[in-house]
Short mmCIF file of C-alpha atoms and ligand atoms in Angstrom, two decimals:
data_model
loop_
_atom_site.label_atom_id
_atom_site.label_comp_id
_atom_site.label_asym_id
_atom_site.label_seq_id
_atom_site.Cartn_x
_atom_site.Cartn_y
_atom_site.Cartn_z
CA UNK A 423 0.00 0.00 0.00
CA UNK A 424 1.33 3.23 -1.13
CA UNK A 425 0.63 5.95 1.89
CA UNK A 426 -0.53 8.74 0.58
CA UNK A 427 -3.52 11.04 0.96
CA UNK A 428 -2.44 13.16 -1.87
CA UNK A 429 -2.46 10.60 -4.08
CA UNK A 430 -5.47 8.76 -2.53
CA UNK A 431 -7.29 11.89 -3.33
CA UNK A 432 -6.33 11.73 -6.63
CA UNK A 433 -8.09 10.11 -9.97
CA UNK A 434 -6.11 7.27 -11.07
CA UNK A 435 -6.87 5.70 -14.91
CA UNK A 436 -7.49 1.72 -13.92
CA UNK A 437 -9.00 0.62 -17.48
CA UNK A 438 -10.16 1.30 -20.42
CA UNK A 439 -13.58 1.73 -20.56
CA UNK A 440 -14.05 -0.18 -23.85
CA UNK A 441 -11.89 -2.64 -22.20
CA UNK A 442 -14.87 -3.71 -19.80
CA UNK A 443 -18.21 -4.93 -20.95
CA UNK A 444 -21.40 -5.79 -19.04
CA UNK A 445 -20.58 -8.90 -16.92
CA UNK A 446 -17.16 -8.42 -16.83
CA UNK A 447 -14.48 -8.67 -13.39
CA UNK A 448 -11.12 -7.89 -13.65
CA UNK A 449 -8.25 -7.68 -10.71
CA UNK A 450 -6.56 -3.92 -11.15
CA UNK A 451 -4.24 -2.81 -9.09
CA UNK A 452 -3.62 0.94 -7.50
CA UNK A 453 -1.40 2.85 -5.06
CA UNK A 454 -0.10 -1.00 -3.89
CA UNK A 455 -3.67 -1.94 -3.76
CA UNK A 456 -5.81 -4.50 -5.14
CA UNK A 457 -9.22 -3.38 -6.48
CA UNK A 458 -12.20 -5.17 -8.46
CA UNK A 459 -13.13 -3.72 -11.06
CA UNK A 460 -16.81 -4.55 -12.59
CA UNK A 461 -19.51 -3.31 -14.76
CA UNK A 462 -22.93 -3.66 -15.00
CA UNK A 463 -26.20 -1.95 -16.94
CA UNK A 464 -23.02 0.12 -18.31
CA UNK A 465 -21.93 1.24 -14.82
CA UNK A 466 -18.25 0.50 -13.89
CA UNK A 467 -17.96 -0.64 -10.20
CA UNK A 468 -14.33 -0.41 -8.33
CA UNK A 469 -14.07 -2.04 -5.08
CA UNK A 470 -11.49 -3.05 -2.55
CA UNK A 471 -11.11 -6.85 -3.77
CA UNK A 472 -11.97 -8.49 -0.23
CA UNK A 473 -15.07 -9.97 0.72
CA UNK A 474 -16.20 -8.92 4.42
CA UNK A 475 -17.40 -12.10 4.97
CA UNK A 476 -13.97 -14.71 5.09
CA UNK A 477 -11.99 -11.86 3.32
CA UNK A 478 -11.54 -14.08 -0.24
CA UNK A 479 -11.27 -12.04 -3.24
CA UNK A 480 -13.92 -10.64 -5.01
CA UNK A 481 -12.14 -11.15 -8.63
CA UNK A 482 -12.89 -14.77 -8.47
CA UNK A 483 -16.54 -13.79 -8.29
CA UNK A 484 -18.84 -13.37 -11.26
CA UNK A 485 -21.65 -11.28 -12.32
CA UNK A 486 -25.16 -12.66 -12.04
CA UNK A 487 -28.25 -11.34 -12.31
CA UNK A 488 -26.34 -7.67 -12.09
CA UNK A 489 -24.92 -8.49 -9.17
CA UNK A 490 -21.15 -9.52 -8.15
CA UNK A 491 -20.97 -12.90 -6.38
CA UNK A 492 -18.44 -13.77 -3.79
CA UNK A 493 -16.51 -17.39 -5.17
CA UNK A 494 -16.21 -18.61 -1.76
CA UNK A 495 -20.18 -18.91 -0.26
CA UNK A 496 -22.14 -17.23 -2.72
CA UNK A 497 -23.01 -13.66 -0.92
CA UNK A 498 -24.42 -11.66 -3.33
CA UNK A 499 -23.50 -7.59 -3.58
CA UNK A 500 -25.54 -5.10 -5.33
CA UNK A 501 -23.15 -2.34 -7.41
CA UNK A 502 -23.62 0.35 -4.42
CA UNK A 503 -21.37 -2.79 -3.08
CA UNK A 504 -24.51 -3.73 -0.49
CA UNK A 505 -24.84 -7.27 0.33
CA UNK A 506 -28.16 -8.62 -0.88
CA UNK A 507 -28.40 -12.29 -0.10
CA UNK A 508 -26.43 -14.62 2.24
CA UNK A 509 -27.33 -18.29 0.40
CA UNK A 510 -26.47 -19.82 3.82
CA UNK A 511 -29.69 -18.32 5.54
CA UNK A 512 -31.48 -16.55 2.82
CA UNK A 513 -34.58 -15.69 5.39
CA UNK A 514 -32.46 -14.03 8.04
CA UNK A 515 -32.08 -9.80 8.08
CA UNK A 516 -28.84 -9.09 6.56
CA UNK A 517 -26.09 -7.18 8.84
CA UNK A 518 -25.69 -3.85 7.64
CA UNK A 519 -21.95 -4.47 8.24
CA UNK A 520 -21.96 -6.66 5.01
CA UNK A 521 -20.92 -4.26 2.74
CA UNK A 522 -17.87 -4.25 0.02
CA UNK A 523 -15.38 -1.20 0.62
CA UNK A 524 -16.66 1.09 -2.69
CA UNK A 525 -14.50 3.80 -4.03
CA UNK A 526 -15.46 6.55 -6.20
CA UNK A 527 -14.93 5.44 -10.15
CA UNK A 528 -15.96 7.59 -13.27
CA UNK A 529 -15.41 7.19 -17.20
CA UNK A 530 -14.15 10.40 -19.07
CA UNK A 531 -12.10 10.51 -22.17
CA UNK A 532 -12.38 6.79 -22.70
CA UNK A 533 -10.68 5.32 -19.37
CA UNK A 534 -12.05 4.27 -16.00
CA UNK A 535 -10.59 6.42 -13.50
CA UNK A 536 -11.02 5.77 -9.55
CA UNK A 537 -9.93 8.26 -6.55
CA UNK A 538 -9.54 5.69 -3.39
CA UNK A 539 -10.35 9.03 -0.97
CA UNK A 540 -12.22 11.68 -1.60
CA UNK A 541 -10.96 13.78 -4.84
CA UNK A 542 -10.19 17.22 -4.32
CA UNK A 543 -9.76 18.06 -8.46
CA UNK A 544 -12.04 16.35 -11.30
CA UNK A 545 -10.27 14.35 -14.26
CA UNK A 546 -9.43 17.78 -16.57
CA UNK A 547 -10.82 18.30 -19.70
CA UNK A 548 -9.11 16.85 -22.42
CA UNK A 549 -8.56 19.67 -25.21
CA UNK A 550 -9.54 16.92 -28.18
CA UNK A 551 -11.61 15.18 -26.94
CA UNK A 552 -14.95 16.23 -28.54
CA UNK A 553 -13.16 17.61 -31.66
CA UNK A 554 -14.04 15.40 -34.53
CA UNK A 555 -11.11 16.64 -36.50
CA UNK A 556 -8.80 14.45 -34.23
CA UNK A 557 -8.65 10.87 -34.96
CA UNK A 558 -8.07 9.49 -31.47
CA UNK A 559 -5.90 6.48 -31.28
CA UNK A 560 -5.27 4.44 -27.37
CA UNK A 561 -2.25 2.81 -27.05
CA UNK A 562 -0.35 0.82 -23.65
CA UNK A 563 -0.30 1.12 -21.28
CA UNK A 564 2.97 0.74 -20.75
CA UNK A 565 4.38 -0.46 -17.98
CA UNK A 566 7.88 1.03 -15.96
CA UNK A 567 10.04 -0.22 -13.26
CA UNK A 568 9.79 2.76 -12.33
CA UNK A 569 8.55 5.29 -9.76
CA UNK A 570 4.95 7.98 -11.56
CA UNK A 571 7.81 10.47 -11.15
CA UNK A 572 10.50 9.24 -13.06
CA UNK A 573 7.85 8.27 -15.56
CA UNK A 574 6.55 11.77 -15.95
CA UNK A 575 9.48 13.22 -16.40
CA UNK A 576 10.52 11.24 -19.32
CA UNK A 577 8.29 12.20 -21.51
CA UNK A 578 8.00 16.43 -20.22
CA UNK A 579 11.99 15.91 -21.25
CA UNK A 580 13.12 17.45 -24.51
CA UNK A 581 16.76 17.01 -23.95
CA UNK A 582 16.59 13.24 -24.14
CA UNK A 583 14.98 13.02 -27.75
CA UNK A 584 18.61 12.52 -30.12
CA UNK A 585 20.01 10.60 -27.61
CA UNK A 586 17.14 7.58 -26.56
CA UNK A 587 14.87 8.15 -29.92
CA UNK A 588 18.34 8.61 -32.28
CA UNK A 589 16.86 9.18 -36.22
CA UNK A 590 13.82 9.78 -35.43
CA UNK A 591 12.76 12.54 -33.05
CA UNK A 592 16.46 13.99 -33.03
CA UNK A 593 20.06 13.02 -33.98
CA UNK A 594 22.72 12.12 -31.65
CA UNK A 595 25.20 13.72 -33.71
CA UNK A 596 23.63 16.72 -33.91
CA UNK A 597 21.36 17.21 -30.95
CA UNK A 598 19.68 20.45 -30.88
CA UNK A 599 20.26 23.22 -28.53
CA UNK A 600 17.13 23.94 -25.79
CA UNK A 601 16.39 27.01 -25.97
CA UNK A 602 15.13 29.02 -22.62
CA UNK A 603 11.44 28.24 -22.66
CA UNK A 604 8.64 29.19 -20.01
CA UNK A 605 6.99 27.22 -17.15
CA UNK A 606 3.94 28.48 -15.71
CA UNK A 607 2.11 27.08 -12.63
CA UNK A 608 -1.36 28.46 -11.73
CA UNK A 609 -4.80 26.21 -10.40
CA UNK A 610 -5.02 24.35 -13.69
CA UNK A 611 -0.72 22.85 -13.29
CA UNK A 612 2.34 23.47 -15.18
CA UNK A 613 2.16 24.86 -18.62
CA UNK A 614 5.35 24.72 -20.14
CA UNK A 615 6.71 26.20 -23.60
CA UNK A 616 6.72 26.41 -26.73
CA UNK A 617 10.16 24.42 -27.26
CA UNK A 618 11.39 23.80 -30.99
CA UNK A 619 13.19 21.15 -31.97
CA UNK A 620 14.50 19.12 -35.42
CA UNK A 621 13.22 15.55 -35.79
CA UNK A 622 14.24 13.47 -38.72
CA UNK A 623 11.49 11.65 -38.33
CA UNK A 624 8.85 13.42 -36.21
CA UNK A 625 5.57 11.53 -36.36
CA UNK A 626 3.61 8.85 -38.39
CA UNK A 627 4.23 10.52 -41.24
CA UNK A 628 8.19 9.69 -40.73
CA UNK A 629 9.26 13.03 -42.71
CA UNK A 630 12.00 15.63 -41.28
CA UNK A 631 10.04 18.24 -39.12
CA UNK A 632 10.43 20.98 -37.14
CA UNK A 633 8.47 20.48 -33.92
CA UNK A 634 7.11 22.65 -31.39
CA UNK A 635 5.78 21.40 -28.07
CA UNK A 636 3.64 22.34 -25.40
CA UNK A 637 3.35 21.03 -22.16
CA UNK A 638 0.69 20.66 -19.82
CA UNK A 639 0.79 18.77 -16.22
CA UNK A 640 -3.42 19.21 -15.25
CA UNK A 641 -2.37 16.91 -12.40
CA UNK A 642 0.93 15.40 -10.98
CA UNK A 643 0.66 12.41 -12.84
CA UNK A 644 -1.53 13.36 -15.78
CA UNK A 645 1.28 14.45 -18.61
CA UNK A 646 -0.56 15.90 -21.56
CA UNK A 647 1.71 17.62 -24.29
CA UNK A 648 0.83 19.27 -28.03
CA UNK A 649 3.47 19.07 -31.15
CA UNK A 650 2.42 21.12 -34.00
CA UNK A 651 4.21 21.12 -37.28
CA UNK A 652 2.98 23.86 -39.13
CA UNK A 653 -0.69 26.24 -38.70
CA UNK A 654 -2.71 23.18 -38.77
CA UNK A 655 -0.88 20.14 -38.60
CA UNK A 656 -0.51 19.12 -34.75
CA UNK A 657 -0.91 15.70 -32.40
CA UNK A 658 -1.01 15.61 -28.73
CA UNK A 659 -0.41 12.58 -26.18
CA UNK A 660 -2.49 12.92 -22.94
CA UNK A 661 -0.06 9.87 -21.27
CA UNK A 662 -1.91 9.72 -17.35
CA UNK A 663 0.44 7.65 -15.58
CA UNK A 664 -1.33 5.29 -12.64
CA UNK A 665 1.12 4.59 -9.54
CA UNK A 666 0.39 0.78 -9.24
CA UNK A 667 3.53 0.87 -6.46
CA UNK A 668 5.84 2.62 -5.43
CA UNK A 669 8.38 1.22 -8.28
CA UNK A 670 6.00 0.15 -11.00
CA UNK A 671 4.08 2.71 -13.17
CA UNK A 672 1.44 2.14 -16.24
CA UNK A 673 1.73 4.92 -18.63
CA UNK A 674 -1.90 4.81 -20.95
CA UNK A 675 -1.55 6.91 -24.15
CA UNK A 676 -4.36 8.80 -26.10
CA UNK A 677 -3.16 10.33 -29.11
CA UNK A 678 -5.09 12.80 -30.69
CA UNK A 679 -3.49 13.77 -34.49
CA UNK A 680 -5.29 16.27 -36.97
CA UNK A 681 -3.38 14.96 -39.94
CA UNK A 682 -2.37 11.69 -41.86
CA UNK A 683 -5.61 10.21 -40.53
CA UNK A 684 -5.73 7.66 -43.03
CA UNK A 685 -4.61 4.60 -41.79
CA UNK A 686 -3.08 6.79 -39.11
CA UNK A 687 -3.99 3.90 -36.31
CA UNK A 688 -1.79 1.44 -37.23
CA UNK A 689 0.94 3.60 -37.86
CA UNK A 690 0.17 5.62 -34.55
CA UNK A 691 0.18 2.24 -32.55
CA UNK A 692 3.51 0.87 -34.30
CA UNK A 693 5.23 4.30 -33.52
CA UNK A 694 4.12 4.63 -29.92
CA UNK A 695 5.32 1.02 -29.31
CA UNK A 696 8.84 2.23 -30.63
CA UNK A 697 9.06 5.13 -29.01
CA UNK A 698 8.17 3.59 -25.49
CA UNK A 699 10.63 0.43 -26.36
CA UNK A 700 13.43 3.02 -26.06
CA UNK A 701 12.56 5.18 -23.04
CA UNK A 702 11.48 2.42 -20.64
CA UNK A 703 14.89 0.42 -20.48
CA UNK A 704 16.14 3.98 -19.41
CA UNK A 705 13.93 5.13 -17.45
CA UNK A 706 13.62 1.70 -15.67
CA UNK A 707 17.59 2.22 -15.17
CA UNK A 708 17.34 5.60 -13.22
CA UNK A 709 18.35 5.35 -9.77
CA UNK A 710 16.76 5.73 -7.30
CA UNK A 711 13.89 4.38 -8.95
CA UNK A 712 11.96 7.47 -6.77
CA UNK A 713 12.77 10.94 -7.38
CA UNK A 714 15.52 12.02 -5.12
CA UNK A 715 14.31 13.40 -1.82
CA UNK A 716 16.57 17.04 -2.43
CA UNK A 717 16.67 18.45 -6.00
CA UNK A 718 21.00 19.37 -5.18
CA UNK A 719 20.80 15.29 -5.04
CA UNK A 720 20.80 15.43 -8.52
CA UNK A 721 22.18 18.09 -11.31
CA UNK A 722 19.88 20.08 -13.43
CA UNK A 723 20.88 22.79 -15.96
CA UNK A 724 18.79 24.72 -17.65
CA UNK A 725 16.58 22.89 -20.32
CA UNK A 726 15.44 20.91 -17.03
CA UNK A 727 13.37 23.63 -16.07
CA UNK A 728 10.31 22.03 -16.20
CA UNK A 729 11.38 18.53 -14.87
CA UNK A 730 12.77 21.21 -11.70
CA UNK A 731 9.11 23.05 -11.63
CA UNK A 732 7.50 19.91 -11.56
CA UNK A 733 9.56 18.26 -8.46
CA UNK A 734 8.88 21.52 -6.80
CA UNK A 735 5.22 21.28 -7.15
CA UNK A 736 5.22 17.39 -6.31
CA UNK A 737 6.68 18.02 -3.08
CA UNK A 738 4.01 21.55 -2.27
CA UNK A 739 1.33 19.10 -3.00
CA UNK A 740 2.88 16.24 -0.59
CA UNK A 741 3.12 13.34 -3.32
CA UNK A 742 6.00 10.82 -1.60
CA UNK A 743 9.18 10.33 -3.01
CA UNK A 744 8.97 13.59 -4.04
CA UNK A 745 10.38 15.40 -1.43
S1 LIG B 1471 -15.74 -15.06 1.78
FE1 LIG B 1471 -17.14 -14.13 0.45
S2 LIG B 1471 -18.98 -15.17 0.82
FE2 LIG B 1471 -17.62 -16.03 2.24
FE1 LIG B 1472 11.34 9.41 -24.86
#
């Protein structure tokens, strides 16, 4: 169990919603925790995976009749997580004890998302979402030995493109220079940019471009960032990153891309897969696999601004191993 109110009072993606149809249990896992994760009449369900009764877990149930169904003796539980029948002595009242431990779970932008406290912020609004011009393409997740941190901070890190994604978002031998670039933080997060680089190969299209990104951080582990190409052409990668422990982090991608669209999935998906078969062997190297409890721990020059910003806020807002 990862101990931590700000992240308990967090939303955390668990699924995807497509992912889970009517009748469906799954075993998800969150902040070192496990959950069961169900759906029924269209509603999504995420409970502590424990049956009150002899404590065996409710993942090995199934759904009948709408509701989930312990595996060991058959108690039955409503989706408000209420017991409704005890098989052993179906006539006698119920204990109001007989409950499943519920947590608050809501579908936006295609995932499942579930706060284990009580949230404090609702999941943003993603900027694509309901634009039709923007074929929308899910990829991962993927998964890091890795702290939400370090994950995070790979991909709100220009500096690393010619080095870890060599010939195609940058060139080793001839990395680009970061210019100064500006971080702001305000209610909404960071907001950081714009930053241009040279890729030789820059997205699905796999031309030279010249990219310019924009960062935004809604929440600390909800990256979103924007790379336009020209006036009209531009993606964006909202990448929320779900702390499954302390040193293990799923990183779900929804790419939104204005252009190419044609066929753009496959190419999307194949690309994505590339790009995150580089960084995670890195990323999964870093050590400590947490963020370092003092910044001075570690050396940061200038084009780490925002990676410095972000640690900053991380520790204001009291996320651990972020100190
Ligand atoms: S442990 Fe679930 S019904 Fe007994
Ligand atoms: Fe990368």
């Amino acid at each position: 169990m990862i101990e931590s109110e700000a992240l308990k009072n967090e939303w955390h993606v668990v699924y995807r919603s497509k992912d889970l149809a009517d009748g469906d249990v799954r075993l998800v896992r969150l902040l070192g925790q496990d959950l069961v994760l169900w759906r029924h009449a269209g509603r999504a369900a995420a409970w502590l995976d424990l049956c009150i009764h002899r404590g065996a877990r409710l993942s090995l149930g199934r759904v009948t009749n709408g509701e989930l169904v312990c595996p060991y003796h058959g108690w039955r539980y409503d989706l408000d997580g209420k017991c409704t029948l005890i098989p052993a002595q179906p006539k006698t009242p119920i204990p109001a004890r007989a409950r499943a431990e519920t947590y608050h779970c809501q579908e936006k932008n295609g995932f499942i998302w579930v706060c284990l406290g009580e949230p404090a912020h609702d999941v943003p609004v993603h900027p694509e979402w309901e634009n039709d011009d923007f074929l929308k393409v899910f990829t991962g997740p993927y998964t890091f030995q890795a702290s939400a941190p370090r994950a995070v901070e790979n991909v709100i890190d220009v500096s690393h493109f010619p080095f870890v994604h060599d010939s195609m978002l940058g060139q080793a031998g001839d990395p680009d220079e970061i210019e100064n670039y500006d971080v702001e933080q305000s209610n909404e997060g960071l907001r950081a940019g714009p930053i241009v680089v040279s890729q030789p190969a820059g997205d699905h299209r796999r031309i030279p471009v010249r990219s310019t990104y924009r960062f935004w951080i809604p929440r600390p582990f909800m990256p979103y960032l924007m790379k336009s190409f020209d006036a009209e052409r531009c993606f964006s990668h909202f990448m929320p990153v779900t702390p499954v422990e302390n040193d293990v982090t799923l990183m779900w991608v929804l790419t939104s891309a204005n252009f190419d669209k044609e066929g753009g999935e496959a190419r999307i998906t194949k690309r994505n897969a590339d790009v995150f078969g580089e960084d995670i062997p890195i990323v999964n190297s870093q050590r400590p696999a947490m963020i370092p409890e003092a910044l001075r721990q570690e050396l940061h020059v200038r084009a780490d601004k925002l990676s410095v910003v972000y640690r900053r806020w991380l520790t204001d807002l009291g996320v651990p191993g972020a100190k």
